[in-house]
mmCIF file with all atom_site columns, C-alpha atoms in Angstrom:
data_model
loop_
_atom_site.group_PDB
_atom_site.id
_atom_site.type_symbol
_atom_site.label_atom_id
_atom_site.label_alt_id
_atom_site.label_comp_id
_atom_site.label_asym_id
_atom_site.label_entity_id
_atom_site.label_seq_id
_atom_site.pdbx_PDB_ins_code
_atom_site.Cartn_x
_atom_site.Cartn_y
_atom_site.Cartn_z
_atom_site.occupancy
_atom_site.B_iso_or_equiv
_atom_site.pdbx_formal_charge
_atom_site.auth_seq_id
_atom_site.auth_comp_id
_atom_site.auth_asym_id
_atom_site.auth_atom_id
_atom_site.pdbx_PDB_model_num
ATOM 1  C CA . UNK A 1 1  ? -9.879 54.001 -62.179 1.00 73.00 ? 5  UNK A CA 1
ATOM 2  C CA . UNK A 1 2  ? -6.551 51.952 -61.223 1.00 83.00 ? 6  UNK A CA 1
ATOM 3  C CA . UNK A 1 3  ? -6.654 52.538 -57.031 1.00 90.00 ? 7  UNK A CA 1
ATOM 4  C CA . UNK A 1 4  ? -4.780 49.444 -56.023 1.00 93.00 ? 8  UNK A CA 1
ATOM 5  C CA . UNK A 1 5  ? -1.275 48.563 -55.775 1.00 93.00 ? 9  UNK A CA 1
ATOM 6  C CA . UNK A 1 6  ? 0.536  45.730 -54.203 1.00 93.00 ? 10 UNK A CA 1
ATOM 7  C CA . UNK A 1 7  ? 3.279  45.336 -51.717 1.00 92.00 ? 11 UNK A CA 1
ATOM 8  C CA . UNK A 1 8  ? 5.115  42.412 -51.140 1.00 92.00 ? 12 UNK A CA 1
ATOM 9  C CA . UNK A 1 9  ? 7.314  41.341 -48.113 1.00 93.00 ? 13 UNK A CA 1
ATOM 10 C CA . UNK A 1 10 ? 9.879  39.243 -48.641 1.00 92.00 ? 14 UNK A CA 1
ATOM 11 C CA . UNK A 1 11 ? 11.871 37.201 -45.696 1.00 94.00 ? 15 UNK A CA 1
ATOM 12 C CA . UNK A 1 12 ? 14.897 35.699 -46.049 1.00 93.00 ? 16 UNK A CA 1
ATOM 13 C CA . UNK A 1 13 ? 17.956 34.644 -43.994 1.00 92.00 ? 17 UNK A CA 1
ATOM 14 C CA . UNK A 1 14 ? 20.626 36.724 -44.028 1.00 85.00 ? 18 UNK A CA 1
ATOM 15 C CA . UNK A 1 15 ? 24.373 35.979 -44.162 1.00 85.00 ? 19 UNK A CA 1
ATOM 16 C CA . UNK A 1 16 ? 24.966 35.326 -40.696 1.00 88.00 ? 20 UNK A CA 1
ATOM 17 C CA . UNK A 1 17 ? 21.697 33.733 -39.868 1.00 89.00 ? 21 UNK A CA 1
ATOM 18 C CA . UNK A 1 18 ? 19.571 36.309 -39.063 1.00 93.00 ? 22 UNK A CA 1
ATOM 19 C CA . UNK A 1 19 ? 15.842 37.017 -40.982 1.00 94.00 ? 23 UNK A CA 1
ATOM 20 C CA . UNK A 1 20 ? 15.281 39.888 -42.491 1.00 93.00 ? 24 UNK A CA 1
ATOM 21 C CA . UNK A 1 21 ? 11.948 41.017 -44.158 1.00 93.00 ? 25 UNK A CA 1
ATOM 22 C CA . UNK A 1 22 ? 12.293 43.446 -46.654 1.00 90.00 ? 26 UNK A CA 1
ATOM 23 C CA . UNK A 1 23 ? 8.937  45.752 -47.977 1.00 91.00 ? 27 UNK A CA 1
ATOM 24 C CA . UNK A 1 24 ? 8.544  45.867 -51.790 1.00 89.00 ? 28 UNK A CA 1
ATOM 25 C CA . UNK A 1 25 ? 6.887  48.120 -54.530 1.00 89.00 ? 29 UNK A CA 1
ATOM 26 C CA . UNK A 1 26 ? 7.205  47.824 -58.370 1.00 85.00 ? 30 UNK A CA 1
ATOM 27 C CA . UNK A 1 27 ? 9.097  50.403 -59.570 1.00 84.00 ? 31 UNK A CA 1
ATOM 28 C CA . UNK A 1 28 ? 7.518  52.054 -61.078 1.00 88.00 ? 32 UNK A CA 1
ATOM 29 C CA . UNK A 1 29 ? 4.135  51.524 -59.275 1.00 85.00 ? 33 UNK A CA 1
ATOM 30 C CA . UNK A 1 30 ? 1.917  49.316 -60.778 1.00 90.00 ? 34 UNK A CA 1
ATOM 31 C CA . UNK A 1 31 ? -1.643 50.075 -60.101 1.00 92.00 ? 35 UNK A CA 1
ATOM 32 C CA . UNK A 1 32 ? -4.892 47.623 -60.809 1.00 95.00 ? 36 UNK A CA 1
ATOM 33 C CA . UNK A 1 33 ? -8.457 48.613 -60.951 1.00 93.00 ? 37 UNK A CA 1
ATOM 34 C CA . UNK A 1 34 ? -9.882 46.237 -59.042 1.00 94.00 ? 38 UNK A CA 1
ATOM 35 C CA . UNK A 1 35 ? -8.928 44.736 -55.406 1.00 94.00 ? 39 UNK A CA 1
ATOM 36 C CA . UNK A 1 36 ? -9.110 40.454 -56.820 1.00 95.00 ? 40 UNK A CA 1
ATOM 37 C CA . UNK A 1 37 ? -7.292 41.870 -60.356 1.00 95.00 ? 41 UNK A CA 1
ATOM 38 C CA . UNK A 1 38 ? -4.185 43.169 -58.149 1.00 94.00 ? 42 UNK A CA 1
ATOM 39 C CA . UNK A 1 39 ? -4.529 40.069 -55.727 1.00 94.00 ? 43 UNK A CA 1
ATOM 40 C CA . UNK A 1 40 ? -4.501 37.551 -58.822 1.00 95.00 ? 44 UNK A CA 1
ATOM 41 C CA . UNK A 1 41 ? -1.366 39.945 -59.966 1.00 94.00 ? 45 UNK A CA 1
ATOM 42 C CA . UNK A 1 42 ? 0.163  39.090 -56.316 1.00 93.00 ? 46 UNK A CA 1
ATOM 43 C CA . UNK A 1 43 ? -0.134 35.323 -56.650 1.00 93.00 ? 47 UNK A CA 1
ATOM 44 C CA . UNK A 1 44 ? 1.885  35.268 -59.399 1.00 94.00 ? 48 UNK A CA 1
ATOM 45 C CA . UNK A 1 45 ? 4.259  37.887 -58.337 1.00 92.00 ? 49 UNK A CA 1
ATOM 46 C CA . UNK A 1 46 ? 4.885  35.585 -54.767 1.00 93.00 ? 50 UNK A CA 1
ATOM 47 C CA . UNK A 1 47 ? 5.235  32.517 -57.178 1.00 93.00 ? 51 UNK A CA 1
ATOM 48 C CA . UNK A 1 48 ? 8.292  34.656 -59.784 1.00 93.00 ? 52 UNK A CA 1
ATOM 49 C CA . UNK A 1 49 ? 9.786  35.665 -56.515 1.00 92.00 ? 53 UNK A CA 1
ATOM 50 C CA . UNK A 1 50 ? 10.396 32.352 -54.921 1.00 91.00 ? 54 UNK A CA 1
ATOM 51 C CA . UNK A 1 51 ? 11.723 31.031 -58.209 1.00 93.00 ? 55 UNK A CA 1
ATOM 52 C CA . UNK A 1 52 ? 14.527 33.905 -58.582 1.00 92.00 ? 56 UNK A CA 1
ATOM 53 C CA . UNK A 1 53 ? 15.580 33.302 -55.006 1.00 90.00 ? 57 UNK A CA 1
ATOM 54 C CA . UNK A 1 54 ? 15.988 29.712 -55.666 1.00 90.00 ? 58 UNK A CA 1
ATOM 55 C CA . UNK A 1 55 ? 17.762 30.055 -59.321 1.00 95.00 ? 59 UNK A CA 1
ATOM 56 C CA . UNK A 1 56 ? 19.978 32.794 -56.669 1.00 93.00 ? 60 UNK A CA 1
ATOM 57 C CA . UNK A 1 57 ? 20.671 30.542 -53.759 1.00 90.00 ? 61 UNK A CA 1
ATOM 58 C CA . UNK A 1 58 ? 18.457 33.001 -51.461 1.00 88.00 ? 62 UNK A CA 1
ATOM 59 C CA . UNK A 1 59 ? 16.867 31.490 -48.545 1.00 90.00 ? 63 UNK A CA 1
ATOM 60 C CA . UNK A 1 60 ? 13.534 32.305 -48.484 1.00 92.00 ? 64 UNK A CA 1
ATOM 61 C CA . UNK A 1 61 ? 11.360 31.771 -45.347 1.00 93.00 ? 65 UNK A CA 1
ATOM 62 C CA . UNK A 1 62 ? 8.028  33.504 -46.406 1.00 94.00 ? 66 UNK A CA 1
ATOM 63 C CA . UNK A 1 63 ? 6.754  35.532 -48.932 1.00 94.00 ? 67 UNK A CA 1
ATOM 64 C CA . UNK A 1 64 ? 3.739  37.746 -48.000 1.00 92.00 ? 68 UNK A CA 1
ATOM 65 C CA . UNK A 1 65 ? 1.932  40.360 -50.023 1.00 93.00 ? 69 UNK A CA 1
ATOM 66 C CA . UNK A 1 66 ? -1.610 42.516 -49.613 1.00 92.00 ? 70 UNK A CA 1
ATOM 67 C CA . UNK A 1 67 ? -3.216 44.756 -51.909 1.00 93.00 ? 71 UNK A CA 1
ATOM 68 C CA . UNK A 1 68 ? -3.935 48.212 -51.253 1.00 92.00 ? 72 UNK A CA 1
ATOM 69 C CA . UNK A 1 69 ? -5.949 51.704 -51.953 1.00 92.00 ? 73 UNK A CA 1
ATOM 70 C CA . UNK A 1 70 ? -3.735 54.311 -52.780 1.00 88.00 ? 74 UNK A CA 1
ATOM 71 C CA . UNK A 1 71 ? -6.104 57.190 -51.596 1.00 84.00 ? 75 UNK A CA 1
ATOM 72 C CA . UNK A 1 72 ? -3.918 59.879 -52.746 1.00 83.00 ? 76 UNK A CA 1
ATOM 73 C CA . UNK A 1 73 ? -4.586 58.670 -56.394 1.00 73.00 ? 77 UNK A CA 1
ATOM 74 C CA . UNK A 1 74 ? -6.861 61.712 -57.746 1.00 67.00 ? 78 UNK A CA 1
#
């Protein structure tokens, strides 16, 4: 059963200098089936992130993501 999904923050500096982090979710939810399937998924979502904010001239000071149970999943 697919339990896990993943959440990524993303950090960037803003237009007057400040950082902001900013929570994400696929839309719609993706969900894995296994904890190391959705963290291999993450790696390479962290790694298509940084390149779009470079091709976009976004500053990007960290990228984080985790891997969660969604216990509400029947």
């Amino acid at each position: 059963m697919e339990t896990f999904i993943m959440i990524v923050m993303l950090c960037h500096i803003g237009p007057i200098g400040q950082e902001a982090c900013i929570p994400m979710v696929q839309n719609p939810p993706v969900y894995y089936e296994t904890e190391k399937k959705c963290n291999n998924a993450s790696i390479k979502k962290r790694k298509e992130m940084a390149k779009i904010a470079i091709e976009n001239n976004i500053i990007v000071t960290n990228i984080y993501s985790t891997c969660l149970e969604d216990k509400s999943k029947p």
